[in-house]
Tab-separated table of C-alpha atoms in Angstrom:
chain	number	residue	atom	x	y	z
A	1	MET	CA	31.243	15.768	0.158
A	2	SER	CA	28.042	17.781	-0.247
A	3	LYS	CA	24.788	16.174	0.706
A	4	LYS	CA	22.159	15.611	-1.949
A	5	PRO	CA	18.875	17.412	-1.333
A	6	ILE	CA	16.127	15.188	0.041
A	7	SER	CA	14.032	15.894	-3.048
A	8	ALA	CA	16.640	14.126	-5.191
A	9	ALA	CA	15.719	10.823	-3.536
A	10	LEU	CA	11.962	11.349	-3.816
A	11	ARG	CA	11.457	10.639	-7.476
A	12	GLN	CA	7.828	9.525	-7.432
A	13	ASN	CA	5.502	12.117	-8.910
A	14	PRO	CA	2.415	12.209	-6.635
A	15	HIS	CA	0.443	14.047	-9.325
A	16	ALA	CA	1.111	11.524	-12.085
A	17	VAL	CA	-1.977	9.826	-13.508
A	18	LYS	CA	-1.754	6.386	-15.067
A	19	GLU	CA	-3.186	5.782	-18.488
A	20	HIS	CA	-6.864	4.840	-18.572
A	21	ARG	CA	-7.574	1.256	-17.624
A	22	GLU	CA	-10.700	-0.719	-18.392
A	23	LYS	CA	-12.868	-1.974	-15.519
A	24	ASN	CA	-14.373	-4.763	-17.635
A	25	LEU	CA	-11.896	-7.655	-17.884
A	26	GLU	CA	-13.152	-8.985	-21.233
A	27	VAL	CA	-12.962	-5.540	-22.842
A	28	ALA	CA	-9.488	-4.968	-21.389
A	29	ILE	CA	-8.170	-8.253	-22.809
A	30	GLY	CA	-9.784	-7.621	-26.182
A	31	ARG	CA	-8.307	-4.139	-26.530
A	32	GLN	CA	-4.871	-5.409	-25.577
A	33	VAL	CA	-5.042	-8.238	-28.126
A	34	ARG	CA	-6.127	-5.833	-30.897
A	35	GLU	CA	-3.455	-3.289	-29.997
A	36	LEU	CA	-0.664	-5.881	-29.929
A	37	ARG	CA	-1.882	-7.444	-33.190
A	38	LYS	CA	-1.928	-4.108	-34.992
A	39	ARG	CA	1.432	-3.125	-33.530
A	40	GLN	CA	2.868	-6.263	-35.126
A	41	ARG	CA	1.039	-5.491	-38.388
A	42	MET	CA	-0.941	-8.707	-38.277
A	43	THR	CA	-4.425	-9.049	-39.731
A	44	GLY	CA	-7.219	-10.751	-37.848
A	45	ALA	CA	-6.877	-13.662	-40.227
A	46	ASP	CA	-3.136	-13.915	-39.496
A	47	LEU	CA	-3.667	-14.087	-35.730
A	48	ALA	CA	-6.642	-16.417	-36.043
A	49	GLY	CA	-4.550	-18.776	-38.155
A	50	LYS	CA	-1.729	-18.821	-35.583
A	51	THR	CA	-4.067	-19.592	-32.700
A	52	GLY	CA	-6.508	-21.959	-34.379
A	53	LEU	CA	-9.405	-19.600	-33.707
A	54	SER	CA	-11.938	-18.571	-36.304
A	55	VAL	CA	-11.828	-14.967	-37.498
A	56	GLY	CA	-15.317	-14.491	-36.057
A	57	MET	CA	-14.275	-15.791	-32.630
A	58	LEU	CA	-11.185	-13.557	-32.613
A	59	SER	CA	-13.360	-10.562	-33.507
A	60	LYS	CA	-15.648	-11.314	-30.544
A	61	ILE	CA	-12.630	-11.523	-28.228
A	62	GLU	CA	-11.179	-8.244	-29.488
A	63	ASN	CA	-14.526	-6.511	-29.016
A	64	GLY	CA	-14.927	-7.838	-25.471
A	65	VAL	CA	-18.122	-9.697	-26.362
A	66	ILE	CA	-17.043	-13.039	-24.869
A	67	SER	CA	-14.791	-14.184	-22.069
A	68	PRO	CA	-11.918	-16.238	-23.520
A	69	SER	CA	-10.710	-19.334	-21.678
A	70	LEU	CA	-7.272	-19.386	-20.092
A	71	ASN	CA	-6.085	-21.763	-22.830
A	72	THR	CA	-7.248	-19.280	-25.475
A	73	ILE	CA	-5.554	-16.357	-23.715
A	74	SER	CA	-2.355	-18.419	-23.498
A	75	ALA	CA	-2.550	-19.242	-27.216
A	76	LEU	CA	-3.047	-15.559	-28.064
A	77	ALA	CA	-0.071	-14.555	-25.915
A	78	ASP	CA	2.130	-17.174	-27.611
A	79	ALA	CA	1.035	-16.040	-31.074
A	80	LEU	CA	1.710	-12.394	-30.168
A	81	CYS	CA	5.052	-13.307	-28.544
A	82	VAL	CA	4.253	-11.612	-25.227
A	83	PRO	CA	3.970	-12.870	-21.623
A	84	LEU	CA	0.463	-14.024	-20.783
A	85	VAL	CA	0.116	-11.366	-18.058
A	86	GLN	CA	0.574	-8.615	-20.647
A	87	LEU	CA	-2.891	-9.333	-22.010
A	88	PHE	CA	-4.255	-8.210	-18.623
A	89	ALA	CA	-2.226	-4.982	-18.572
A	90	GLY	CA	-5.185	-2.759	-19.429
A	91	TYR	CA	-7.424	-4.068	-16.659
A	92	GLU	CA	-8.182	-1.795	-13.707
A	93	GLU	CA	-8.440	-3.856	-10.536
A	94	THR	CA	-10.578	-2.642	-7.656
A	95	ARG	CA	-8.375	-0.762	-5.182
A	96	GLY	CA	-9.093	-0.871	-1.482
A	97	CYS	CA	-10.244	2.180	0.452
A	98	MET	CA	-11.545	2.504	4.023
A	99	HIS	CA	-13.244	5.550	5.543
A	100	VAL	CA	-13.243	5.849	9.344
A	101	LYS	CA	-15.229	8.689	10.923
A	102	ALA	CA	-13.905	10.541	13.974
A	103	GLY	CA	-14.262	8.440	17.106
A	104	GLU	CA	-15.075	5.265	15.163
A	105	GLY	CA	-11.593	3.716	15.021
A	106	ALA	CA	-11.743	0.135	16.294
A	107	GLU	CA	-10.175	-0.137	19.754
A	108	ILE	CA	-7.822	-3.085	19.801
A	109	GLU	CA	-5.197	-4.663	21.984
A	110	ARG	CA	-1.856	-5.037	20.270
A	111	GLU	CA	0.335	-7.915	21.336
A	112	GLY	CA	2.431	-6.895	24.343
A	113	THR	CA	0.367	-3.787	25.116
A	114	ARG	CA	0.069	-2.918	28.793
A	115	ALA	CA	-2.399	-0.934	30.881
A	116	GLY	CA	-2.809	2.742	30.095
A	117	HIS	CA	-2.218	2.343	26.342
A	118	GLN	CA	-5.319	2.745	24.152
A	119	TYR	CA	-4.981	1.798	20.476
A	120	ASN	CA	-7.607	2.768	17.913
A	121	LEU	CA	-7.011	1.254	14.489
A	122	LEU	CA	-7.898	3.930	11.904
A	123	GLY	CA	-8.078	1.670	8.873
A	124	HIS	CA	-6.879	-1.563	7.333
A	125	ILE	CA	-6.501	-2.912	3.814
A	126	GLY	CA	-5.640	-6.600	3.589
A	127	SER	CA	-3.938	-8.276	0.649
A	128	ASN	CA	-2.973	-5.706	-1.985
A	129	ASN	CA	-0.598	-5.173	-4.884
A	130	SER	CA	1.727	-2.728	-3.128
A	131	GLY	CA	3.669	-5.443	-1.303
A	132	VAL	CA	3.359	-3.671	2.060
A	133	VAL	CA	0.956	-3.641	4.996
A	134	VAL	CA	0.118	-0.296	6.640
A	135	GLU	CA	-1.323	-0.057	10.164
A	136	PRO	CA	-2.445	3.465	11.205
A	137	TYR	CA	-3.228	3.911	14.918
A	138	LEU	CA	-4.449	6.695	17.164
A	139	ILE	CA	-2.682	6.049	20.481
A	140	THR	CA	-3.706	7.549	23.788
A	141	LEU	CA	-1.612	7.213	26.955
A	142	ASP	CA	-2.833	8.192	30.404
A	143	GLU	CA	-1.509	8.402	33.970
A	144	ASN	CA	-1.850	4.619	34.324
A	145	SER	CA	0.507	3.911	31.430
A	146	HIS	CA	3.274	1.384	32.045
A	147	PHE	CA	6.150	2.130	29.739
A	148	GLN	CA	7.559	-0.633	27.632
A	149	THR	CA	9.888	-1.220	24.731
A	150	PHE	CA	8.614	-2.277	21.318
A	151	GLN	CA	10.633	-3.914	18.567
A	152	HIS	CA	9.219	-5.218	15.293
A	153	GLU	CA	9.951	-5.263	11.578
A	154	GLY	CA	9.137	-2.331	9.322
A	155	ILE	CA	9.145	1.456	9.383
A	156	GLU	CA	7.132	3.605	11.797
A	157	PHE	CA	5.964	7.216	11.713
A	158	LEU	CA	4.764	9.119	14.787
A	159	TYR	CA	2.950	12.457	14.861
A	160	ILE	CA	2.127	14.092	18.193
A	161	LEU	CA	-1.406	15.496	18.372
A	162	GLU	CA	-1.497	16.475	22.040
A	163	GLY	CA	0.829	16.351	25.036
A	164	LYS	CA	4.581	15.987	25.463
A	165	VAL	CA	6.704	12.855	25.817
A	166	ASN	CA	10.283	11.617	25.881
A	167	TYR	CA	10.387	8.907	23.221
A	168	ARG	CA	13.308	6.504	22.913
A	169	HIS	CA	14.616	4.964	19.703
A	170	GLY	CA	17.686	2.793	20.031
A	171	ASP	CA	20.153	4.560	22.308
A	172	LYS	CA	18.685	8.055	21.759
A	173	SER	CA	15.781	9.864	23.415
A	174	TYR	CA	13.717	12.525	21.658
A	175	LEU	CA	11.520	15.206	23.194
A	176	LEU	CA	8.271	15.151	21.237
A	177	GLU	CA	5.462	17.648	21.634
A	178	GLU	CA	2.400	18.778	19.691
A	179	GLY	CA	3.162	18.980	15.971
A	180	ASP	CA	6.426	17.002	16.207
A	181	ALA	CA	7.086	13.902	14.102
A	182	LEU	CA	9.432	10.950	14.404
A	183	PHE	CA	10.173	8.584	11.515
A	184	PHE	CA	12.274	5.490	12.219
A	185	ASP	CA	13.292	1.895	11.576
A	186	SER	CA	11.121	-0.028	14.037
A	187	ASP	CA	13.500	-2.974	14.217
A	188	ALA	CA	15.389	-0.953	16.872
A	189	PRO	CA	13.977	-0.943	20.436
A	190	HIS	CA	11.618	2.018	20.809
A	191	GLY	CA	8.783	3.414	22.912
A	192	PRO	CA	7.686	6.247	25.225
A	193	GLU	CA	9.754	6.504	28.394
A	194	GLY	CA	8.230	9.498	30.145
A	195	ILE	CA	5.062	11.556	29.663
A	196	LEU	CA	5.782	15.211	30.406
A	197	SER	CA	2.316	16.570	29.600
A	198	MET	CA	-1.018	14.781	29.524
A	199	PRO	CA	-3.204	13.729	27.920
A	200	LEU	CA	-0.821	12.280	25.329
A	201	ARG	CA	-2.304	11.434	21.934
A	202	TYR	CA	-0.382	10.656	18.784
A	203	LEU	CA	-0.676	8.960	15.418
A	204	SER	CA	1.437	5.885	14.776
A	205	VAL	CA	1.678	4.543	11.226
A	206	ILE	CA	3.525	1.238	10.869
A	207	THR	CA	4.489	-0.317	7.536
A	208	TYR	CA	6.043	-3.720	6.921
A	209	PRO	CA	6.357	-6.250	4.073
A	210	GLN	CA	3.236	-8.147	3.156
A	211	THR	CA	3.398	-11.909	3.578
A	212	ARG	CA	1.910	-13.590	0.543
């Protein structure tokens, strides 16, 4: 059986651009209401009659002039026969971004970390809509490093910036040197087991499901 090319599994287009979304919530709701109403060939009077709103009030909502109450939004969704959340579809939420200058990554102590392991967190975005948490670290190991095994949920990516190390994942050991990468399921026991060239510096990016 021939193997499928890796590209066949990577179907997300990184260059795709989503349709324009409105940053003003009232305007976004109004445009969505008007678009759905027209798509269903309803007049303003028709929709106003179904919701108990005046034509003037509906016009203000569609033009983003006022902020409708949740009860009003629910009534509009019922009259348009769509889920309530669809009226928010055109709204562009603020997306998190964090810029960390060279040398400014926060030095932290991860649970279970021993002497000789320096962790610099390169960024963090809390609750988000992606459903995952990403922790990017710059890790430095020195001659005082005590090797240990890590095991945690998620996926991890390593990229060696400097040095050479034997790195274990499960029952296999990998020789990693400058420019090498290792991508693995971090639920298996893993960790450096022998530094062959120092200093050793590498990027570690850990992803795991977000707890809501």
